[in-house]
Coordinates of C-alpha atoms in Angstrom, one line a residue:
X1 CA 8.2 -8.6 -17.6
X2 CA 10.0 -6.0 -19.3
X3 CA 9.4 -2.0 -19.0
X4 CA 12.0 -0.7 -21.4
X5 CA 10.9 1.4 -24.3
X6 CA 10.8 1.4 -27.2
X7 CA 9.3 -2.3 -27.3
X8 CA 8.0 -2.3 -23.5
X9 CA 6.9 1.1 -22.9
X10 CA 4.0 0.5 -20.5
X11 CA 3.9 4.5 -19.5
X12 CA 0.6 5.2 -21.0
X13 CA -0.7 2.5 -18.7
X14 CA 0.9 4.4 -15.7
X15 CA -0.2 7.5 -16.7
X16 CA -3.6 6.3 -17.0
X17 CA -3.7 4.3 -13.3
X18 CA -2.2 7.2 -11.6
X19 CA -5.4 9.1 -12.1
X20 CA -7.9 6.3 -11.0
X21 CA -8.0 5.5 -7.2
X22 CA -9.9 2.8 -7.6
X23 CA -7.5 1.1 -9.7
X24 CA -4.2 -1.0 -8.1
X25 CA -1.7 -2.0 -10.4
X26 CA 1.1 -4.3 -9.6
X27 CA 4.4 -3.6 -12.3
X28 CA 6.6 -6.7 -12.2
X29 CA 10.0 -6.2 -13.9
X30 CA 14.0 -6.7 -13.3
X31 CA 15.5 -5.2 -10.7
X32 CA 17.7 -2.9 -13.8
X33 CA 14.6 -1.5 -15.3
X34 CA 12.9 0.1 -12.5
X35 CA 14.5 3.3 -13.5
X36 CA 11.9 3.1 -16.9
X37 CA 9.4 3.7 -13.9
X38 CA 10.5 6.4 -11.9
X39 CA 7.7 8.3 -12.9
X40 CA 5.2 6.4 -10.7
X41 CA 7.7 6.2 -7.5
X42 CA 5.8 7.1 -4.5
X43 CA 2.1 6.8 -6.7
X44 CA 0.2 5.4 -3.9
X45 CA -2.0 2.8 -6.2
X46 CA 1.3 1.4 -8.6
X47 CA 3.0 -1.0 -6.4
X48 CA 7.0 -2.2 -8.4
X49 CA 8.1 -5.6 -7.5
X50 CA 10.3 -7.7 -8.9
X51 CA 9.3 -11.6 -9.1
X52 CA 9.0 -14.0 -12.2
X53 CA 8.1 -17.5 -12.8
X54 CA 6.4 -19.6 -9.9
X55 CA 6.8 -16.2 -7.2
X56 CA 4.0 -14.6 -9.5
X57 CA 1.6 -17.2 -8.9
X58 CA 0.3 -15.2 -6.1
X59 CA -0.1 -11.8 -7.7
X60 CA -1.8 -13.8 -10.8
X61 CA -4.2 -15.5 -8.1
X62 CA -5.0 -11.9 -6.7
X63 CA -5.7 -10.2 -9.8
X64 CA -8.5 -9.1 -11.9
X65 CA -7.1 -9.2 -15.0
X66 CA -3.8 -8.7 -16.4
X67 CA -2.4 -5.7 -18.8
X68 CA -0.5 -5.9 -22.2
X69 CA -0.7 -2.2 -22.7
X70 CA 1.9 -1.2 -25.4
X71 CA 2.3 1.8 -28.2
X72 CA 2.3 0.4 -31.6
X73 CA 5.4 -1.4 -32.8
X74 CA 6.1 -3.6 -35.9
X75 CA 7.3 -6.8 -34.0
X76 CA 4.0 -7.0 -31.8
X77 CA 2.1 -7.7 -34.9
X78 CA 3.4 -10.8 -35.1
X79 CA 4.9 -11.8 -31.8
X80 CA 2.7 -13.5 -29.3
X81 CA 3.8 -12.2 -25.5
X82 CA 4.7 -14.8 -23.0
X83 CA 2.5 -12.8 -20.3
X84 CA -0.4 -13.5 -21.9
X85 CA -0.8 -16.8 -22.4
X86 CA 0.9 -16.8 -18.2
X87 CA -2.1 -14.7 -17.5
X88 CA -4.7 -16.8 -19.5
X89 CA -3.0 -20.2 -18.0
X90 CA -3.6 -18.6 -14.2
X91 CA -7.3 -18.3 -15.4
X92 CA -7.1 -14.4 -15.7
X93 CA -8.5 -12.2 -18.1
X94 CA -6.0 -9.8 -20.1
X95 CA -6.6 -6.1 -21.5
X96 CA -3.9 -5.7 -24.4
X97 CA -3.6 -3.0 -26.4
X98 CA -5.1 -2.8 -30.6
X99 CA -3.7 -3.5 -33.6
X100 CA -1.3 -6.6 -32.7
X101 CA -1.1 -10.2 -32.8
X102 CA -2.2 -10.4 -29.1
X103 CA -5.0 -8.5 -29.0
X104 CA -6.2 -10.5 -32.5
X105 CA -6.2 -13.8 -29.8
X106 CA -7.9 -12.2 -27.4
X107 CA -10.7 -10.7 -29.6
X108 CA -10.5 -13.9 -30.7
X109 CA -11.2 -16.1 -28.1
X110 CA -13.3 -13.5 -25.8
X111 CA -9.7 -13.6 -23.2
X112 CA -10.1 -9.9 -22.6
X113 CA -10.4 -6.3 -23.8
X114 CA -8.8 -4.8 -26.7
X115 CA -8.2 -0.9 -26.0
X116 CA -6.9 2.1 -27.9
X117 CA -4.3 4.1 -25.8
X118 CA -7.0 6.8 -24.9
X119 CA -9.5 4.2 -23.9
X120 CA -7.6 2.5 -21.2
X121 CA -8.5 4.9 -18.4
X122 CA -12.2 4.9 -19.3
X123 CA -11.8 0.8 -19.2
X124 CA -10.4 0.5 -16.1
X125 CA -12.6 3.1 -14.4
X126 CA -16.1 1.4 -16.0
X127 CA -14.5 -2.2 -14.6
X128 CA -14.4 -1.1 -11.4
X129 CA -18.4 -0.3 -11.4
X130 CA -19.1 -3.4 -13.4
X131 CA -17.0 -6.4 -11.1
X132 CA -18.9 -8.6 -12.8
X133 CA -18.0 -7.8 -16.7
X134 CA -14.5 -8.9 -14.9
X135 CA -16.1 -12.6 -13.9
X136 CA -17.4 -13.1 -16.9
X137 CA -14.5 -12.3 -18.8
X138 CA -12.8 -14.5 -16.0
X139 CA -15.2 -17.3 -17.0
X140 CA -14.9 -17.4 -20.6
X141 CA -10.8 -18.0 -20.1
X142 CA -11.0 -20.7 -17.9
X143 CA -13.4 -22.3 -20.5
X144 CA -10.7 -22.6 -22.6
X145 CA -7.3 -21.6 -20.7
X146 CA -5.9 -25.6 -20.7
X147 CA -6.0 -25.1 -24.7
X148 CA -3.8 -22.3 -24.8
X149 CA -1.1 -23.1 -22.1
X150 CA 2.6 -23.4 -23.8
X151 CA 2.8 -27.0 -23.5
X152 CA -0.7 -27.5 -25.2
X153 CA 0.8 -25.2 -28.2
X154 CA 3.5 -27.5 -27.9
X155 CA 2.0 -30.4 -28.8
X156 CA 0.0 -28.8 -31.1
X157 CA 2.7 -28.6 -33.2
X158 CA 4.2 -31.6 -32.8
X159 CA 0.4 -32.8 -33.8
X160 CA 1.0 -30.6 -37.3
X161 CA 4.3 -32.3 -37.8
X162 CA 3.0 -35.6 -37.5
X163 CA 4.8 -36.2 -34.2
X164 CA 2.6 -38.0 -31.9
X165 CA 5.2 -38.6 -28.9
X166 CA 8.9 -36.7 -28.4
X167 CA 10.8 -39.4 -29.8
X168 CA 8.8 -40.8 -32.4
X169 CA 10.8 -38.9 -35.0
X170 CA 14.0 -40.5 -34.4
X171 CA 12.3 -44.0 -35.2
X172 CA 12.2 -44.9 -38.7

């Protein structure tokens, strides 16, 4: 995803994994915005690679949950990030940051953790003693992951517009 501030500024995330050994955090992003993380290079427990689409499969499959951890800005009130519902879909859990339109769906529907900036550190360090806080967060996504996948928002809305199949609107 993206790393570039103002809109994806993700160091108080960094800041806060840099301090907690326990804690491994894997930063996907493009190849020209690795220089919004030089800050972390050579921070032994923040790993920097650069995959998207299908190639993340595997970190998804090998995480505990996935982060959405942003300062405030007016366009995440309303915007819904692509990451999260990628995250959800793999069947993991997502901590997000407060006050946004993400971290109203994951309140929501029980997807997560909503944190304050200065309650991330604390989060991540009390998830490591409580793995299972993590599976059951884990468990209440995959309830419920299939209904929130792009293609079942899709055809939600085809639902709303009375659509029932593509193509049934060009019939008269």
């Amino acid at each position: 995803g993206g790393v570039s501030p103002p809109l994806y500024d993700i160091g108080g995330l960094l800041r806060a994994v840099a301090v907690l050994p326990r804690v491994e955090l894997v930063v996907s992003c493009a190849v020209g915005q690795r220089a919004h993380l030089a800050e972390v290079e050579g921070v032994d427990n923040i790993e920097i690679v650069h995959e998207s689409g299908s190639d993340l499969d595997g970190r998804y499959a090998n995480c505990d949950a996935a982060c959405l951890v942003y300062p405030d800005y007016p366009y995440r009130r309303f915007a819904m990030p692509v990451k999260l519902f990628e995250a959800s879909g793999a069947g993991r859990p997502v901590i997000v940051s407060a006050g946004n339109s993400a971290a109203r769906f994951v309140a929501a529907n029980g997807f997560g953790w909503v944190v304050s900036p200065d309650e991330v550190a604390p989060l991540l360090d009390h998830l490591c003693d409580e793995p299972a806080e993590i599976a059951e967060a884990r468990e209440q996504v995959l309830v419920s992951a299939d209904e929130h996948t792009w293609a079942a928002r899709a055809e939600a809305v085809l639902r709303r517009l009375g659509i029932e199949q593509i193509g049934e609107s060009t019939q008269g």
